Short mmCIF file of C-alpha atoms (C1' of nucleotides) in Angstrom, two decimals:
data_model
loop_
_atom_site.label_atom_id
_atom_site.label_comp_id
_atom_site.label_asym_id
_atom_site.label_seq_id
_atom_site.Cartn_x
_atom_site.Cartn_y
_atom_site.Cartn_z
CA MET A 997 0.15 0.20 0.12
CA THR A 998 1.22 3.58 -0.93
CA VAL A 999 1.65 5.69 2.56
CA GLY A 1000 3.50 9.10 1.96
CA ALA A 1001 3.55 12.43 2.93
CA PHE A 1002 3.01 16.02 1.86
CA SER A 1003 5.97 17.96 1.30
CA GLU A 1004 6.51 21.04 3.29
CA TRP A 1005 4.39 24.25 1.99
CA ARG A 1006 6.28 26.09 -0.70
CA LYS A 1007 4.82 29.83 -1.34
CA LEU A 1008 4.77 31.62 -4.55
CA PRO A 1009 4.14 35.83 -4.65
CA VAL A 1010 0.96 36.00 -6.39
CA SER A 1011 -2.05 38.62 -5.99
CA LEU A 1012 -5.28 37.63 -6.56
CA SER A 1013 -6.00 40.49 -9.07
CA GLU A 1014 -3.21 38.03 -10.51
CA LEU A 1015 -4.48 35.00 -10.18
CA CYS A 1016 -7.83 33.43 -7.92
CA ILE A 1017 -7.72 29.72 -7.25
CA ASN A 1018 -11.43 29.98 -5.61
CA THR A 1019 -12.38 31.41 -8.97
CA THR A 1020 -10.36 30.00 -11.59
CA LEU A 1021 -10.04 26.06 -11.03
CA ARG A 1022 -14.40 26.24 -10.69
CA CYS A 1023 -15.10 28.06 -13.66
CA GLY A 1024 -15.60 25.13 -16.15
CA GLN A 1025 -12.36 24.83 -17.06
CA SER A 1026 -10.72 21.84 -15.70
CA PHE A 1027 -12.73 19.39 -14.14
CA ARG A 1028 -10.60 17.43 -11.53
CA TRP A 1029 -9.56 20.16 -9.02
CA HIS A 1030 -11.17 18.72 -5.41
CA ASN A 1031 -11.33 21.40 -3.00
CA VAL A 1032 -10.82 19.29 0.54
CA PRO A 1033 -13.86 19.33 2.25
CA ASP A 1034 -13.80 22.49 5.41
CA SER A 1035 -10.67 23.99 4.16
CA ASP A 1036 -9.44 26.22 0.91
CA GLU A 1037 -6.78 23.49 -0.19
CA TRP A 1038 -7.06 21.92 -3.49
CA ARG A 1039 -5.68 19.20 -4.89
CA CYS A 1040 -5.44 17.61 -8.39
CA VAL A 1041 -2.93 14.86 -10.09
CA LEU A 1042 -0.42 17.09 -12.63
CA HIS A 1043 1.87 15.16 -14.45
CA GLY A 1044 1.65 12.11 -12.27
CA ARG A 1045 2.14 14.03 -9.36
CA LEU A 1046 -0.91 14.86 -6.99
CA LEU A 1047 -0.62 18.59 -5.78
CA SER A 1048 -1.83 20.57 -3.33
CA LEU A 1049 -2.74 24.17 -3.29
CA LYS A 1050 -3.87 27.30 -1.05
CA GLN A 1051 -3.70 30.95 -1.38
CA ASP A 1052 -4.19 34.21 0.55
CA PRO A 1053 -3.64 37.62 -0.51
CA THR A 1054 -0.59 37.51 -1.19
CA HIS A 1055 0.86 34.23 -1.64
CA LEU A 1056 0.13 31.00 -3.67
CA TYR A 1057 0.89 27.85 -1.34
CA TYR A 1058 2.00 24.75 -2.81
CA ARG A 1059 2.96 21.25 -1.97
CA THR A 1060 3.12 18.04 -3.42
CA TYR A 1061 2.63 14.63 -2.17
CA LEU A 1062 5.44 12.23 -1.57
CA PRO A 1063 4.29 8.47 -1.84
CA SER A 1064 6.22 6.33 -0.14
CA HIS A 1065 6.42 4.23 -3.23
CA PRO A 1066 7.24 6.54 -6.27
CA PRO A 1067 4.12 6.07 -8.41
CA GLN A 1068 5.13 3.78 -11.27
CA ASN A 1069 4.62 5.77 -14.71
CA THR A 1070 3.20 3.12 -16.82
CA ILE A 1071 0.81 3.92 -18.66
CA SER A 1072 -1.74 1.94 -15.91
CA PRO A 1073 -3.10 -0.92 -17.49
CA PRO A 1074 -6.58 -2.11 -15.86
CA PRO A 1075 -8.17 -0.28 -12.99
CA PRO A 1076 -7.62 -1.04 -9.45
CA PRO A 1077 -10.55 -1.43 -7.54
CA PRO A 1078 -11.42 1.66 -6.07
CA LYS A 1079 -12.78 -0.37 -2.87
CA THR A 1080 -8.97 -1.06 -1.81
CA ALA A 1081 -8.45 2.61 -1.71
CA ALA A 1082 -11.33 2.58 1.40
CA ALA A 1083 -8.87 0.32 3.41
CA ILE A 1084 -6.07 2.43 3.58
CA PRO A 1085 -5.62 4.77 6.62
CA PRO A 1086 -5.69 8.41 6.64
CA THR A 1087 -2.20 10.37 6.72
CA GLN A 1088 -0.85 11.86 9.03
CA GLN A 1089 -0.95 15.32 7.69
CA LYS A 1090 -2.85 17.31 9.21
CA ALA A 1091 -6.48 18.51 8.02
CA SER A 1092 -5.84 22.18 6.60
CA PRO A 1093 -3.57 23.58 8.47
CA PRO A 1094 -2.82 27.60 7.92
CA PRO A 1095 0.30 28.06 6.13
CA THR A 1096 2.28 28.33 8.59
CA ASP A 1097 3.93 24.98 9.29
CA HIS A 1098 7.54 25.13 7.32
CA ILE A 1099 7.48 27.40 4.49
CA SER A 1100 10.15 27.93 2.41
CA THR A 1101 10.39 30.67 -0.33
CA PRO A 1102 11.51 28.56 -3.79
CA THR A 1103 14.98 30.39 -3.77
CA ASN A 1104 16.19 27.37 -4.85
CA ASP A 1105 14.79 26.08 -8.02
CA ASP A 1106 16.82 23.15 -7.48
CA ASP A 1107 15.03 20.61 -5.62
CA ASP A 1108 11.31 22.05 -6.72
CA PRO A 1109 10.33 21.06 -9.51
CA ILE A 1110 7.03 22.07 -8.98
CA LEU A 1111 7.22 25.49 -9.40
CA PRO A 1112 7.85 25.38 -13.42
CA LEU A 1113 5.19 23.36 -13.33
CA LEU A 1114 2.52 25.66 -12.20
CA THR A 1115 3.98 28.24 -13.88
CA ALA A 1116 3.18 26.86 -16.88
CA TYR A 1117 -0.36 25.34 -15.81
CA PHE A 1118 -1.56 28.98 -14.68
CA ASN A 1119 0.24 30.58 -17.49
CA LEU A 1120 1.67 32.73 -14.79
CA PRO A 1121 4.22 34.77 -17.51
CA ALA A 1122 0.87 36.62 -18.62
CA ASN A 1123 0.06 39.43 -16.49
CA LEU A 1124 -3.83 39.47 -15.89
CA THR A 1125 -3.82 43.01 -14.40
CA THR A 1126 -2.61 44.44 -17.61
CA LEU A 1127 -4.67 42.33 -19.75
CA TYR A 1128 -7.97 43.24 -17.75
CA GLU A 1129 -7.27 46.68 -18.60
CA GLY A 1130 -7.02 46.52 -21.77
CA TRP A 1131 -10.23 44.74 -22.19
CA SER A 1132 -11.60 47.03 -20.08
CA GLN A 1133 -10.19 50.00 -21.85
CA HIS A 1134 -11.82 48.55 -24.41
CA ASP A 1135 -15.28 47.33 -23.57
CA ALA A 1136 -17.28 49.33 -21.17
CA ASN A 1137 -19.46 46.07 -19.97
CA PHE A 1138 -16.42 44.37 -19.40
CA ARG A 1139 -14.96 47.38 -17.62
CA ARG A 1140 -18.23 47.20 -15.19
CA LYS A 1141 -18.23 43.19 -14.18
CA ALA A 1142 -14.71 42.26 -14.26
CA PRO A 1143 -13.98 44.04 -10.74
CA GLN A 1144 -16.04 41.61 -9.35
CA PHE A 1145 -14.24 39.07 -11.09
CA THR A 1146 -10.51 39.34 -10.98
CA GLY A 1147 -7.86 36.82 -10.83
CA ILE A 1148 -9.37 34.42 -13.58
CA ARG A 1149 -7.04 33.03 -15.85
CA ILE A 1150 -6.94 30.62 -18.65
CA LEU A 1151 -5.12 27.28 -17.49
CA ARG A 1152 -2.60 25.84 -19.54
CA GLN A 1153 -4.01 22.26 -19.47
CA ASP A 1154 -2.87 18.96 -21.11
CA ALA A 1155 -4.73 18.98 -24.44
CA TRP A 1156 -5.92 15.11 -24.17
CA GLU A 1157 -7.28 15.79 -21.13
CA ALA A 1158 -9.15 18.99 -22.44
CA LEU A 1159 -10.34 17.05 -25.25
CA ILE A 1160 -12.02 14.29 -23.58
CA ALA A 1161 -13.38 16.23 -20.50
CA PHE A 1162 -14.82 18.79 -22.98
CA ILE A 1163 -16.75 16.12 -25.03
CA CYS A 1164 -18.12 15.32 -21.78
CA SER A 1165 -19.01 18.59 -21.31
CA SER A 1166 -21.81 18.58 -23.77
CA ASN A 1167 -25.47 18.92 -22.75
CA ASN A 1168 -24.32 19.01 -19.38
CA ASN A 1169 -23.33 20.56 -16.31
CA ILE A 1170 -19.60 20.81 -14.49
CA ALA A 1171 -20.77 18.79 -11.47
CA ARG A 1172 -22.01 15.56 -13.64
CA ILE A 1173 -18.67 16.30 -15.94
CA SER A 1174 -16.17 16.14 -12.83
CA GLN A 1175 -17.82 13.64 -11.98
CA MET A 1176 -17.56 11.62 -15.09
CA VAL A 1177 -14.05 13.00 -15.63
CA GLU A 1178 -13.39 11.13 -11.97
CA LYS A 1179 -14.90 8.09 -13.19
CA LEU A 1180 -12.82 7.90 -16.30
CA CYS A 1181 -9.58 8.86 -13.86
CA ARG A 1182 -10.37 5.58 -11.75
CA ARG A 1183 -10.96 3.10 -14.14
CA TYR A 1184 -8.09 4.24 -16.84
CA GLY A 1185 -6.20 6.08 -15.40
CA ALA A 1186 -2.73 5.48 -13.03
CA PHE A 1187 -3.01 5.39 -9.33
CA VAL A 1188 -1.09 7.88 -7.91
CA ALA A 1189 -1.89 7.73 -4.00
CA THR A 1190 -4.84 7.74 -1.73
CA VAL A 1191 -4.77 10.69 0.73
CA ASP A 1192 -7.84 11.32 3.19
CA GLY A 1193 -9.40 8.23 2.39
CA ARG A 1194 -9.76 9.53 -1.43
CA ALA A 1195 -8.07 8.10 -4.05
CA TYR A 1196 -5.98 9.66 -7.10
CA HIS A 1197 -5.28 9.02 -10.40
CA ASP A 1198 -3.44 10.30 -13.17
CA PHE A 1199 -5.38 11.03 -16.66
CA PRO A 1200 -5.22 8.63 -18.77
CA GLY A 1201 -3.89 8.98 -22.34
CA PRO A 1202 -5.20 7.88 -25.32
CA GLU A 1203 -4.02 4.74 -26.01
CA ALA A 1204 -4.80 3.34 -22.17
CA MET A 1205 -8.72 4.43 -24.21
CA VAL A 1206 -8.52 1.98 -26.79
CA GLY A 1207 -10.03 -1.39 -25.85
CA ASP A 1208 -9.66 -3.09 -22.38
CA ALA A 1209 -6.39 -5.53 -21.93
CA ASP A 1210 -8.19 -7.38 -19.54
CA ASP A 1211 -11.18 -8.52 -22.50
CA GLY A 1212 -8.55 -9.22 -24.76
CA GLU A 1213 -9.84 -8.11 -28.34
CA GLU A 1214 -8.56 -4.21 -28.54
CA GLY A 1215 -11.77 -1.40 -29.05
CA VAL A 1216 -13.58 -3.64 -27.38
CA ASP A 1217 -16.19 -1.92 -25.28
CA VAL A 1218 -14.74 1.07 -23.83
CA GLU A 1219 -18.04 2.50 -25.00
CA ALA A 1220 -19.56 -0.04 -23.11
CA THR A 1221 -17.39 0.35 -19.97
CA LEU A 1222 -18.10 4.21 -20.32
CA ARG A 1223 -21.98 3.78 -20.31
CA GLY A 1224 -21.87 1.70 -17.72
CA LEU A 1225 -20.00 4.76 -15.65
CA GLY A 1226 -22.78 6.92 -17.30
CA PHE A 1227 -21.09 8.68 -19.85
CA GLY A 1228 -24.69 8.15 -21.86
CA TYR A 1229 -24.17 8.87 -25.94
CA ARG A 1230 -20.41 10.66 -24.96
CA ALA A 1231 -19.42 6.70 -24.08
CA LYS A 1232 -19.38 6.43 -28.21
CA TYR A 1233 -17.15 10.00 -29.05
CA ILE A 1234 -14.92 9.35 -26.32
CA GLY A 1235 -14.09 5.63 -27.49
CA GLN A 1236 -14.13 6.58 -31.46
CA THR A 1237 -12.02 10.10 -30.79
CA ALA A 1238 -9.25 7.48 -28.50
CA ARG A 1239 -8.88 5.39 -31.21
CA ILE A 1240 -8.40 7.89 -33.66
CA VAL A 1241 -5.84 9.75 -31.82
CA ALA A 1242 -3.69 6.41 -30.59
CA LEU A 1243 -3.94 4.87 -33.71
CA GLU A 1244 -4.85 6.72 -36.73
CA ARG A 1245 -2.77 9.73 -36.04
CA GLU A 1246 1.00 9.99 -35.49
CA GLU A 1247 2.73 10.29 -31.67
CA GLY A 1248 2.11 13.72 -30.49
CA TRP A 1249 -0.06 14.94 -32.79
CA LEU A 1250 -2.00 16.85 -30.66
CA GLU A 1251 0.67 18.59 -28.94
CA GLY A 1252 1.66 19.73 -32.50
CA LEU A 1253 -1.10 21.78 -32.81
CA ARG A 1254 -0.21 24.07 -29.55
CA ASN A 1255 0.38 27.59 -29.96
CA PRO A 1256 4.21 27.29 -30.23
CA GLU A 1257 4.11 30.98 -28.09
CA SER A 1258 1.88 30.23 -25.33
CA VAL A 1259 3.86 30.88 -22.61
CA ALA A 1260 4.94 34.13 -24.05
CA LEU A 1261 1.97 36.01 -23.26
CA GLY A 1262 1.65 39.09 -21.09
CA TYR A 1263 2.79 41.65 -22.87
CA ALA A 1264 0.93 44.49 -24.53
CA GLY A 1265 -1.04 42.58 -27.46
CA SER A 1266 -3.19 44.09 -29.94
CA LEU A 1267 -6.28 45.13 -27.59
CA GLY A 1268 -8.83 46.69 -29.87
CA GLY A 1269 -8.53 45.30 -33.09
CA GLU A 1270 -6.54 47.32 -35.89
CA GLY A 1271 -4.79 49.47 -33.36
CA GLY A 1272 -1.52 47.45 -32.60
CA SER A 1273 0.25 45.61 -35.43
CA GLY A 1274 3.63 44.49 -35.47
CA ASP A 1275 3.15 41.38 -33.31
CA ALA A 1276 4.90 38.02 -34.21
CA GLY A 1277 2.23 36.21 -36.20
CA GLU A 1278 -0.40 37.73 -38.56
CA TRP A 1279 -3.07 38.66 -36.90
CA LYS A 1280 -6.55 38.20 -38.02
CA GLU A 1281 -10.43 38.89 -36.71
CA GLU A 1282 -10.97 35.03 -37.33
CA GLY A 1283 -7.42 34.34 -35.15
CA ARG A 1284 -4.19 33.39 -36.58
CA GLU A 1285 -3.19 30.61 -39.25
CA GLY A 1286 -2.13 28.23 -36.39
CA TYR A 1287 -5.08 28.55 -34.42
CA ARG A 1288 -7.45 27.82 -37.53
CA LEU A 1289 -5.60 24.92 -38.30
CA ALA A 1290 -5.93 23.31 -35.00
CA HIS A 1291 -9.72 24.09 -34.82
CA ALA A 1292 -10.14 22.13 -38.27
CA LYS A 1293 -8.35 19.36 -37.29
CA LEU A 1294 -10.05 18.78 -33.66
CA LEU A 1295 -13.49 18.75 -35.86
CA GLU A 1296 -12.25 16.16 -37.77
CA LEU A 1297 -12.67 14.10 -33.72
CA GLN A 1298 -15.62 12.36 -32.96
CA GLY A 1299 -17.88 14.11 -30.67
CA VAL A 1300 -16.05 17.50 -31.52
CA GLY A 1301 -18.42 20.47 -32.75
CA PRO A 1302 -16.86 24.40 -32.82
CA LYS A 1303 -17.50 24.98 -29.05
CA VAL A 1304 -15.43 22.10 -27.94
CA ALA A 1305 -12.93 22.46 -30.69
CA ASP A 1306 -12.55 26.07 -29.39
CA CYS A 1307 -12.44 25.03 -25.36
CA VAL A 1308 -9.52 22.57 -26.66
CA CYS A 1309 -7.94 25.28 -28.46
CA LEU A 1310 -8.16 27.53 -25.53
CA MET A 1311 -7.19 25.70 -22.32
CA GLY A 1312 -5.70 22.85 -23.98
CA LEU A 1313 -3.11 24.30 -27.06
CA GLY A 1314 -2.24 27.89 -25.85
CA TRP A 1315 -4.05 29.53 -28.43
CA GLY A 1316 -5.37 32.74 -26.33
CA GLU A 1317 -7.98 33.99 -29.47
CA ALA A 1318 -9.77 31.23 -29.31
CA VAL A 1319 -13.26 32.33 -28.07
CA PRO A 1320 -16.02 28.93 -27.15
CA VAL A 1321 -19.08 30.50 -27.52
CA ASP A 1322 -21.61 27.98 -26.05
CA THR A 1323 -25.32 28.85 -24.70
CA HIS A 1324 -24.11 31.48 -21.73
CA VAL A 1325 -21.31 33.24 -24.13
CA TRP A 1326 -24.54 33.19 -27.05
CA GLN A 1327 -26.74 34.78 -24.13
CA ILE A 1328 -24.08 37.31 -23.42
CA ALA A 1329 -23.26 38.11 -26.85
CA GLN A 1330 -27.53 38.98 -27.35
CA ARG A 1331 -28.00 40.60 -24.02
CA ASP A 1332 -24.70 42.93 -23.67
CA TYR A 1333 -23.87 43.39 -27.24
CA LYS A 1334 -26.83 43.18 -29.50
CA PHE A 1335 -26.28 40.36 -31.21
CA GLY A 1336 -28.30 38.65 -33.20
CA LYS A 1337 -31.74 40.66 -32.61
CA GLY A 1338 -34.38 40.16 -35.31
CA SER A 1339 -32.60 38.19 -37.84
CA HIS A 1340 -30.84 35.10 -36.36
CA LYS A 1341 -32.10 33.11 -33.70
CA SER A 1342 -30.74 30.00 -33.74
CA LEU A 1343 -26.56 29.59 -33.41
CA ASN A 1344 -25.63 28.38 -36.36
CA LYS A 1345 -22.22 28.26 -37.87
CA VAL A 1346 -22.38 31.83 -39.36
CA LEU A 1347 -23.73 33.53 -36.64
CA TYR A 1348 -20.58 30.87 -34.39
CA ASP A 1349 -17.91 32.68 -36.31
CA ALA A 1350 -19.48 35.78 -36.24
CA VAL A 1351 -19.70 36.32 -32.44
CA GLY A 1352 -15.93 34.74 -32.13
CA ASN A 1353 -14.74 37.31 -34.71
CA HIS A 1354 -16.91 39.89 -33.05
CA PHE A 1355 -15.06 39.32 -29.29
CA ARG A 1356 -11.92 39.10 -30.86
CA ARG A 1357 -11.82 42.37 -32.47
CA LEU A 1358 -13.41 44.22 -29.32
CA TRP A 1359 -10.76 42.38 -26.97
CA GLY A 1360 -7.79 41.25 -29.40
CA LYS A 1361 -5.37 38.30 -29.24
CA GLU A 1362 -6.26 36.92 -25.82
CA ALA A 1363 -9.65 37.30 -26.64
CA GLY A 1364 -10.78 33.95 -24.83
CA TRP A 1365 -9.09 35.11 -21.62
CA ALA A 1366 -11.68 37.77 -21.70
CA GLN A 1367 -14.62 35.47 -22.23
CA SER A 1368 -13.75 33.39 -19.71
CA VAL A 1369 -14.35 36.37 -17.12
CA LEU A 1370 -17.67 37.12 -18.39
CA PHE A 1371 -18.47 33.49 -18.83
CA THR A 1372 -18.25 33.13 -15.51
CA ALA A 1373 -20.12 35.85 -14.12
CA ASN A 1374 -22.76 34.65 -16.23
CA LEU A 1375 -22.67 31.28 -14.07
CA ARG A 1376 -25.13 30.82 -11.46
CA THR A 1377 -22.69 29.59 -9.33
CA PHE A 1378 -21.42 33.17 -8.96
CA SER A 1379 -24.06 35.34 -9.79
CA ASP A 1380 -24.40 36.58 -5.81
CA ARG A 1381 -20.87 38.48 -6.54
CA LEU A 1382 -23.09 40.45 -9.35
CA ALA A 1383 -25.92 40.94 -6.84
CA ALA A 1384 -23.87 43.60 -4.73
CA THR A 1385 -22.55 45.10 -7.40
CA SER A 1386 -25.79 46.12 -9.48
CA SER A 1387 -27.48 47.51 -6.83
CA LYS A 1388 -24.50 49.99 -6.16
CA VAL A 1389 -25.19 51.01 -9.68
CA GLY A 1390 -27.51 53.53 -9.15
CA VAL A 1391 -26.95 55.18 -13.18
CA LYS A 1392 -29.43 56.63 -15.11
CA VAL A 1393 -31.15 54.39 -17.41
CA GLU A 1394 -33.19 54.49 -19.90
CA VAL A 1395 -36.26 51.56 -20.66
CA LYS A 1396 -37.05 51.09 -23.47
CA ASP A 1397 -38.92 47.95 -25.71
CA GLU A 1398 -37.43 47.02 -28.92
CA GLU A 1399 -39.69 44.83 -31.02
CA GLY A 1400 -38.37 41.89 -31.06
CA GLY A 1401 -38.79 40.76 -34.22
CA ASN A 1402 -41.42 38.01 -35.32
CA ASP A 1403 -41.10 35.27 -33.11
CA GLY A 1404 -43.45 37.16 -31.37
CA VAL A 1405 -40.99 37.51 -27.89
CA GLU A 1406 -40.28 40.77 -26.85
CA VAL A 1407 -37.10 40.97 -25.67
CA LYS A 1408 -36.40 43.94 -22.97
CA THR A 1409 -33.64 46.09 -23.71
CA GLU A 1410 -32.62 48.74 -21.39
CA VAL A 1411 -29.72 51.22 -22.71
CA THR A 1412 -27.99 54.22 -20.90
CA THR A 1413 -28.30 57.28 -22.89
CA ALA A 1414 -24.93 57.69 -21.38
CA THR A 1415 -21.83 58.44 -23.76
CA ALA A 1416 -21.34 56.86 -26.55
CA ILE A 1417 -17.98 56.21 -27.86
CA PRO A 1418 -17.45 55.75 -31.46
CA LEU A 1419 -16.41 52.12 -32.38
CA LYS A 1420 -14.28 51.75 -35.03
CA ARG A 1421 -16.93 49.67 -37.07
CA ALA A 1422 -19.00 47.09 -36.58
CA ALA A 1423 -18.89 44.02 -38.71
CA SER A 1424 -19.87 44.15 -41.80
CA GLU A 1425 -18.12 41.44 -43.25
CA ASP A 1426 -19.77 39.45 -41.34
CA GLY A 1427 -23.07 39.59 -43.28
CA VAL A 1428 -24.36 39.48 -39.92
CA LYS A 1429 -26.22 42.46 -38.42
CA VAL A 1430 -24.60 43.61 -35.31
CA LYS A 1431 -25.00 46.67 -33.74
CA ALA A 1432 -22.44 48.84 -32.57
CA GLU A 1433 -23.12 49.83 -29.38
CA ASP A 1434 -20.68 47.63 -27.38
CA ASP A 1435 -18.72 50.68 -25.94
CA THR A 1436 -21.62 52.46 -24.36
CA ASP A 1437 -21.52 52.98 -20.79
CA THR A 1438 -24.64 50.67 -20.34
CA HIS A 1439 -25.34 46.85 -18.70
CA ALA A 1440 -25.36 48.28 -15.57
CA VAL A 1441 -29.05 47.45 -14.59
CA LEU A 1442 -29.27 44.13 -17.04
CA GLN A 1443 -26.83 42.49 -14.72
CA ALA A 1444 -29.71 43.64 -11.55
CA SER A 1445 -32.28 41.25 -13.86
CA GLN A 1446 -29.72 38.83 -14.40
CA THR A 1447 -31.61 35.76 -13.43
CA THR A 1448 -34.77 36.91 -14.96
CA THR A 1449 -32.97 37.99 -18.34
CA THR A 1450 -30.77 34.26 -18.02
CA ARG A 1451 -34.24 32.55 -18.00
CA ARG A 1452 -36.12 34.58 -20.94
CA MET A 1453 -33.32 34.40 -23.17
CA SER A 1454 -33.40 30.42 -22.10
CA LYS A 1455 -36.74 30.26 -23.57
CA ARG A 1456 -36.11 32.75 -26.45
CA LEU A 1457 -33.26 30.56 -27.25
CA ARG A 1458 -35.27 27.23 -27.65
CA LYS A 1459 -38.47 28.47 -28.74
CA ARG A 1460 -37.23 28.99 -32.82
"C1'" DC B 1171 -27.36 23.94 -47.26
"C1'" DG B 1172 -29.92 25.81 -43.10
"C1'" DT B 1173 -32.54 23.37 -39.58
"C1'" DT B 1174 -34.97 19.83 -36.12
"C1'" DG B 1175 -34.61 15.66 -33.34
"C1'" DA B 1176 -32.48 12.38 -30.68
"C1'" DC B 1177 -29.33 11.40 -27.44
"C1'" DC B 1178 -27.39 10.13 -21.46
"C1'" DT B 1179 -28.45 11.20 -16.91
"C1'" DC B 1180 -29.55 14.08 -12.95
"C1'" DC B 1181 -30.75 18.06 -9.95
"C1'" DG C 367 -33.16 21.28 -19.14
"C1'" DA C 368 -28.12 21.16 -18.56
"C1'" DG C 369 -22.20 25.18 -20.52
"C1'" DG C 370 -23.55 20.60 -28.05
"C1'" DT C 371 -23.03 16.97 -31.50
"C1'" DC C 372 -24.66 14.39 -35.28
"C1'" DA C 373 -27.19 12.72 -38.97
"C1'" DA C 374 -31.33 13.20 -41.10
"C1'" DC C 375 -34.74 15.69 -43.93
#
DNA sequence: CGTTGACCTCC
DNA sequence: GAGGTCAAC
């Protein structure tokens, strides 16, 4: 049995504006982080290591679990029956100690392999404060909401893990997605350690999911197994995708789609569109070549549509301009950016691209990062933060009804009469009507009635 | 070629 | 219905 212990805490100076793990780890990017009950400690297996994180206003604290028997890096064949896990006695470490034990600052990086790992995973070189400032400068709606949602940054996850997780995400909620991913790891992933009665596994590679070695023939019943685990129709997608990636693509194919400069974020990019040129890699509102290519290649896999492909591009492959347009973002586009009024009702391919292009034009090279902030602000889980704001906002507001088109559903739109900053230009090349009112100082009150609006939009969406 | 259901569970 | 995708009109 594997019994080990955590290393001592180390700390890294990071402000909450630069990184807020409590938000970033819960906003639907990764579905693997586990919040240790009654604590602010988060645990997850990254690259075969069990990591533990916590933070205070000035630092990020981290430690890693050291099993007495080093974890074998084998690609974990068959599943260790989860039952054995419970038999393991709890480890010695205290339940969520305040960061006071032995804390060392990583002055000597020699014996600390975790720091570079975290730096990459959290994309730490990117200066989030600067990015927020840029987006706020060009977008009043972002400027209004962002203060309640600071420290949200895009994770640099393993591409394969992101791919599978987001295939699971279709028609699904965060809680169940997390559950499914957990089951997948337990069944196919390498066992790493058991701590506090909970077993931790690594995320299995594609080759581990092409067939159960147990059952003899290859390709046997990964789908059936996953269905048994409650994956529903996604079981087939995962089985097929695993087979394609493991057997029909060369080694490292997926990683090869990664943005080569994904670490070098943080410098003042071409925010705001036409303005800033002169960056490495030609910028287009539809995204760079490499991003478009990666997106196209991902679409060839099973269970991967435009939205999932963009999630993988953004969170798994380092393409900051990828803007996944799901039902939430589509709502945001309509509610806060006057998208798709009247004419188009459903989110089709053309409209999907148009929304992405619009946000890329507005937010620039890291549009996907900005998107995740507004996306999170739109999640029910975090809606309380907005309630606090909207009550404060005592702006003069003019309420007027617009004709919602011929769908018979009225969409109440509230617009302030405040300053209208002239916008460079609306999207005309898209062939889609977009009112150029993004930069108006509006939307303050829209947040107040957020829940209501959301429900109404939701209805309207599915009405069609 | 754009639109419409079905698809697996669970809250 | 839920943070879509696929296949059939």
